[in-house]
Every structure is written in C-alpha cells, then in structure tokens.
mmCIF file of C-alpha atoms in Angstrom:
data_model
loop_
_atom_site.group_PDB
_atom_site.id
_atom_site.type_symbol
_atom_site.label_atom_id
_atom_site.label_comp_id
_atom_site.label_asym_id
_atom_site.label_seq_id
_atom_site.Cartn_x
_atom_site.Cartn_y
_atom_site.Cartn_z
ATOM 1 C CA MET A 176 -0.067 -0.349 0.432
ATOM 2 C CA GLU A 177 3.171 2.019 0.076
ATOM 3 C CA ASN A 178 3.456 2.169 -2.659
ATOM 4 C CA GLN A 179 -0.063 2.864 -4.101
ATOM 5 C CA ASN A 180 -0.086 6.234 -2.056
ATOM 6 C CA PRO A 181 3.002 7.490 -4.041
ATOM 7 C CA SER A 182 1.476 7.209 -7.086
ATOM 8 C CA ASN A 183 -1.561 7.907 -5.867
ATOM 9 C CA GLU A 184 0.061 11.172 -5.087
ATOM 10 C CA ILE A 185 2.072 11.879 -9.164
ATOM 11 C CA ASP A 186 -1.141 11.298 -10.324
ATOM 12 C CA SER A 187 -2.734 14.111 -7.963
ATOM 13 C CA SER A 188 0.151 16.294 -8.854
ATOM 14 C CA LYS A 189 -0.932 15.188 -12.289
ATOM 15 C CA GLN A 190 -4.124 16.448 -11.932
ATOM 16 C CA VAL A 191 -3.451 20.303 -10.606
ATOM 17 C CA THR A 192 -0.626 20.617 -13.192
ATOM 18 C CA ARG A 193 -2.957 19.644 -16.021
ATOM 19 C CA SER A 194 -5.514 21.698 -14.573
ATOM 20 C CA GLN A 195 -3.802 24.980 -13.979
ATOM 21 C CA SER A 196 -2.077 23.941 -17.442
ATOM 22 C CA ASP A 197 -5.178 24.069 -19.177
ATOM 23 C CA SER A 198 -6.424 26.809 -16.576
ATOM 24 C CA LEU A 199 -3.108 29.070 -18.086
ATOM 25 C CA ASP A 200 -4.103 27.789 -21.625
ATOM 26 C CA LYS A 201 -6.859 28.704 -21.586
ATOM 27 C CA ASN A 202 -6.699 31.992 -20.623
ATOM 28 C CA GLU A 203 -3.557 33.337 -21.818
ATOM 29 C CA PRO A 204 -5.094 32.373 -25.353
ATOM 30 C CA ALA A 205 -7.973 35.473 -23.760
ATOM 31 C CA SER A 206 -4.897 37.301 -22.823
ATOM 32 C CA GLU A 207 -3.682 38.009 -25.967
ATOM 33 C CA VAL A 208 -6.858 38.885 -27.533
ATOM 34 C CA LYS A 209 -7.561 41.230 -24.800
ATOM 35 C CA LYS A 210 -4.422 42.306 -25.552
ATOM 36 C CA ASP A 211 -4.687 42.593 -29.027
ATOM 37 C CA LEU A 212 -7.643 43.516 -28.651
ATOM 38 C CA ASN A 213 -6.649 46.953 -26.472
ATOM 39 C CA THR A 214 -4.610 47.451 -28.999
ATOM 40 C CA LEU A 215 -6.327 47.428 -31.395
ATOM 41 C CA ASP A 216 -8.572 49.460 -30.302
ATOM 42 C CA LYS A 217 -6.248 51.943 -30.061
ATOM 43 C CA PRO A 218 -5.418 53.495 -32.685
ATOM 44 C CA GLU A 219 -9.477 53.393 -34.008
ATOM 45 C CA LYS A 220 -10.115 55.674 -30.588
ATOM 46 C CA SER A 221 -7.653 57.400 -31.417
ATOM 47 C CA SER A 222 -7.999 58.170 -34.606
ATOM 48 C CA LEU A 223 -11.195 57.984 -33.947
ATOM 49 C CA LEU A 224 -10.571 61.255 -31.143
ATOM 50 C CA ASN A 225 -8.535 62.752 -33.694
ATOM 51 C CA SER A 226 -10.666 63.000 -36.513
ATOM 52 C CA LYS A 227 -14.027 64.477 -33.933
ATOM 53 C CA ALA A 228 -12.774 66.709 -32.185
ATOM 54 C CA PRO A 229 -11.379 69.490 -34.367
ATOM 55 C CA ALA A 230 -7.686 71.248 -32.611
ATOM 56 C CA ILE A 231 -8.693 73.879 -29.555
ATOM 57 C CA ALA A 232 -9.796 76.198 -30.690
ATOM 58 C CA LYS A 233 -8.944 79.780 -29.756
ATOM 59 C CA LYS A 234 -11.835 81.565 -28.848
ATOM 60 C CA PRO A 235 -12.193 84.812 -31.217
ATOM 61 C CA VAL A 236 -11.811 87.874 -30.932
ATOM 62 C CA LYS A 237 -14.678 90.276 -30.165
ATOM 63 C CA PRO A 238 -15.138 93.420 -31.576
ATOM 64 C CA PRO A 239 -14.885 96.138 -30.107
ATOM 65 C CA LYS A 240 -18.602 97.717 -28.090
ATOM 66 C CA LEU A 241 -20.152 100.324 -29.884
ATOM 67 C CA GLU A 242 -19.742 102.270 -26.821
ATOM 68 C CA ASP A 243 -15.706 102.012 -26.351
ATOM 69 C CA LYS A 244 -15.521 103.299 -29.861
ATOM 70 C CA PRO A 245 -13.412 106.839 -30.088
ATOM 71 C CA PHE A 246 -16.424 109.668 -28.552
ATOM 72 C CA LYS A 247 -17.373 112.378 -32.886
ATOM 73 C CA GLU A 248 -17.349 108.311 -33.995
ATOM 74 C CA PHE A 249 -20.170 107.029 -31.944
ATOM 75 C CA ILE A 250 -22.059 110.543 -31.787
ATOM 76 C CA SER A 251 -21.754 110.563 -35.341
ATOM 77 C CA ASN A 252 -22.055 107.031 -37.364
ATOM 78 C CA PHE A 253 -25.015 105.155 -34.154
ATOM 79 C CA LEU A 254 -26.158 108.241 -31.408
ATOM 80 C CA ILE A 255 -27.501 110.366 -33.451
ATOM 81 C CA PRO A 256 -28.323 108.204 -36.980
ATOM 82 C CA GLY A 257 -30.533 105.778 -33.914
ATOM 83 C CA LEU A 258 -32.145 108.725 -32.092
ATOM 84 C CA LYS A 259 -32.950 109.551 -35.393
ATOM 85 C CA ALA A 260 -34.615 106.570 -36.649
ATOM 86 C CA SER A 261 -36.213 106.634 -33.192
ATOM 87 C CA ILE A 262 -37.529 109.695 -32.874
ATOM 88 C CA GLU A 263 -39.002 109.021 -36.904
ATOM 89 C CA ASP A 264 -40.306 106.254 -35.709
ATOM 90 C CA LYS A 265 -42.839 107.977 -32.860
ATOM 91 C CA GLY A 266 -44.355 110.058 -36.084
ATOM 92 C CA THR A 267 -42.862 113.793 -35.461
ATOM 93 C CA VAL A 268 -39.696 115.011 -37.978
ATOM 94 C CA VAL A 269 -36.591 115.579 -37.128
ATOM 95 C CA CYS A 270 -35.609 118.794 -39.369
ATOM 96 C CA GLU A 271 -32.078 118.702 -37.915
ATOM 97 C CA ILE A 272 -29.782 116.733 -34.772
ATOM 98 C CA LYS A 273 -26.208 117.597 -35.299
ATOM 99 C CA LEU A 274 -23.292 117.273 -32.576
ATOM 100 C CA ILE A 275 -21.072 120.705 -31.942
ATOM 101 C CA GLU A 276 -18.537 121.419 -29.592
ATOM 102 C CA GLY A 277 -19.408 124.418 -27.763
ATOM 103 C CA GLN A 278 -20.849 126.647 -25.208
ATOM 104 C CA ARG A 279 -24.162 125.012 -23.020
ATOM 105 C CA PRO A 280 -26.692 126.995 -23.104
ATOM 106 C CA VAL A 281 -28.151 128.896 -19.914
ATOM 107 C CA VAL A 282 -25.963 127.302 -18.132
ATOM 108 C CA GLY A 283 -22.358 128.160 -20.274
ATOM 109 C CA GLY A 284 -19.239 126.045 -19.771
ATOM 110 C CA ASN A 285 -17.858 124.696 -23.250
ATOM 111 C CA CYS A 286 -19.029 121.071 -24.137
ATOM 112 C CA TRP A 287 -19.917 118.568 -26.527
ATOM 113 C CA MET A 288 -23.723 118.774 -27.229
ATOM 114 C CA VAL A 289 -26.278 116.799 -29.817
ATOM 115 C CA PHE A 290 -28.623 119.375 -31.199
ATOM 116 C CA CYS A 291 -32.327 117.799 -32.029
ATOM 117 C CA GLU A 292 -34.411 120.114 -34.537
ATOM 118 C CA LEU A 293 -37.835 118.949 -33.892
ATOM 119 C CA SER A 294 -40.727 119.790 -36.431
ATOM 120 C CA GLU A 295 -43.025 122.319 -34.600
ATOM 121 C CA GLN A 296 -39.841 125.031 -33.055
ATOM 122 C CA ARG A 297 -39.269 122.546 -30.833
ATOM 123 C CA LYS A 298 -36.043 121.590 -29.593
ATOM 124 C CA PHE A 299 -33.148 119.747 -27.633
ATOM 125 C CA TRP A 300 -29.602 119.774 -26.471
ATOM 126 C CA LEU A 301 -28.236 117.006 -25.537
ATOM 127 C CA CYS A 302 -25.049 117.690 -23.318
ATOM 128 C CA PHE A 303 -21.568 116.011 -22.312
ATOM 129 C CA SER A 304 -19.370 117.422 -20.188
ATOM 130 C CA LYS A 305 -16.457 115.855 -21.595
ATOM 131 C CA ASP A 306 -15.531 113.751 -25.110
ATOM 132 C CA ILE A 307 -16.140 110.689 -23.152
ATOM 133 C CA ILE A 308 -19.413 108.810 -23.383
ATOM 134 C CA THR A 309 -19.812 107.966 -20.111
ATOM 135 C CA SER A 310 -19.147 111.482 -18.933
ATOM 136 C CA ASP A 311 -21.383 114.252 -17.072
ATOM 137 C CA LYS A 312 -24.879 115.153 -19.194
ATOM 138 C CA THR A 313 -27.230 117.142 -19.042
ATOM 139 C CA ILE A 314 -30.282 117.909 -20.712
ATOM 140 C CA LEU A 315 -32.017 121.734 -21.985
ATOM 141 C CA LEU A 316 -35.566 121.505 -23.352
ATOM 142 C CA ALA A 317 -37.223 124.535 -26.301
ATOM 143 C CA GLU A 318 -40.319 125.329 -27.255
ATOM 144 C CA SER A 319 -41.014 127.799 -29.936
ATOM 145 C CA ASN A 320 -37.614 128.917 -31.229
ATOM 146 C CA SER A 321 -37.037 129.825 -27.536
ATOM 147 C CA ASP A 322 -33.704 129.744 -24.934
ATOM 148 C CA PRO A 323 -33.770 126.296 -23.118
ATOM 149 C CA SER A 324 -36.729 126.779 -19.853
ATOM 150 C CA ILE A 325 -35.741 122.637 -19.271
ATOM 151 C CA VAL A 326 -32.575 121.708 -17.903
ATOM 152 C CA GLU A 327 -32.028 119.117 -15.782
ATOM 153 C CA SER A 328 -29.122 116.383 -15.314
ATOM 154 C CA PHE A 329 -28.715 113.071 -17.683
ATOM 155 C CA LEU A 330 -28.445 109.871 -15.803
ATOM 156 C CA ILE A 331 -26.705 110.173 -12.987
ATOM 157 C CA ASP A 332 -27.264 107.177 -11.394
ATOM 158 C CA GLU A 333 -26.720 104.835 -14.349
ATOM 159 C CA LYS A 334 -22.944 103.326 -14.406
ATOM 160 C CA LYS A 335 -22.920 102.427 -17.957
ATOM 161 C CA SER A 336 -24.031 104.499 -20.789
ATOM 162 C CA THR A 337 -24.471 102.911 -24.122
ATOM 163 C CA LEU A 338 -26.807 103.116 -27.165
ATOM 164 C CA PRO A 339 -29.289 101.387 -26.369
ATOM 165 C CA LEU A 340 -29.844 103.624 -22.773
ATOM 166 C CA LEU A 341 -28.883 106.614 -24.338
ATOM 167 C CA ILE A 342 -31.287 107.120 -27.135
ATOM 168 C CA SER A 343 -34.342 105.446 -24.804
ATOM 169 C CA ARG A 344 -33.470 107.951 -22.199
ATOM 170 C CA VAL A 345 -33.933 110.000 -24.517
ATOM 171 C CA LEU A 346 -37.210 109.787 -26.124
ATOM 172 C CA GLN A 347 -38.311 108.776 -22.325
ATOM 173 C CA ARG A 348 -37.981 112.432 -22.038
ATOM 174 C CA LEU A 349 -39.165 113.738 -25.111
ATOM 175 C CA ASN A 350 -42.865 111.176 -23.594
ATOM 176 C CA GLY A 351 -42.689 113.378 -20.754
ATOM 177 C CA GLN A 352 -42.923 116.529 -22.635
ATOM 178 C CA LYS A 353 -45.825 115.565 -24.628
ATOM 179 C CA TRP A 354 -43.267 116.113 -27.644
ATOM 180 C CA ILE A 355 -42.849 112.405 -29.657
ATOM 181 C CA GLY A 356 -45.928 109.909 -30.527
ATOM 182 C CA VAL A 357 -49.283 109.884 -29.760
ATOM 183 C CA ASN A 358 -50.291 111.565 -26.376
#
C-alpha cells in the first residue's frame, strides 16, 4: 500500500498540473486576445477622437463694443442716426440733428452737444461735459424758438452708458414733454 500512495500523489499532482496547465492555456489565449483587442481599439479610438475633435480653437476676438469707439465716431455714426430713426418712428419729424462743440445754453461752459430740432420749433440739447459718453450729461429743452427753459441732469445714476440706454432715455424724456408719439 505504500507503493500506491506515492502513485496517487503523483497522479493528483499530475491532475493539478494538468488543471493548472489547462487553466493557463485557457487564460493565456484569452489575455492575448484581450491584449490584441486593446491594441486594435486604441488606435481606432485615438484616430476617431482626433478626427471628431477639432484642434483646440482659440476664442475669437470680440470686436470692441460700440460704446468703446471714439466719442465723435460713436455719436456721429451710431447715436445720431439711431436717435433720429427712433424719433421718426414715433411720428415726429426731425428737422436737424448734429454734434456740435460749444457753449452750453443757459448754464455756460464748453461741452459737446447733440443738438436736435424737431417739428413745431421744438429743440433739445443733449450735453456731454467731456468727449466721453460716460461723462456727466445734461439735457436742455426749448419750445417755440425760445431759449431753453428746462435744464436737467441726464442719466446721473447709471454706471454704464450704452447706445440703447441713451436712445431710450432721450425718447422717454421727450415723451414726458409730450413731444413725440401720440399723447
């Protein structure tokens, strides 16, 4: 019986060896297949990613805001045409509108002014104390070819002056005088 034990041990070790070798044989091809799949997938994925994703583009440079343009250009090319069109859209005729530099009516002092004459001999001056649209502003109003009778601060609480804001507030002030639109 002693002879049988060693043979059993050898057989069992052979069985273990065979089972281990079987499992190794099964695992090796599977891992090789996985490796092959991984290596095949990687180039495809990277080529797909490269073809789908454009090169990192820099943000386009935004053009400067209208309000950042030089004062004369902003007033002449944007504020005056926009103001004229908005007033005329409300049904009031604009006889004359222009940018002038000179003495502010009533108050005095040199400043830049958008002077506008409307129908029925109505006039207003939108005055800028400096050649910057964010400078202190006043509005003066006159009726019937007389000197201005109303002088008011204009947009004193606003930190930013934009084209739409300037136009809308001038229209609001003129509408308050019942000079534009149907009242």
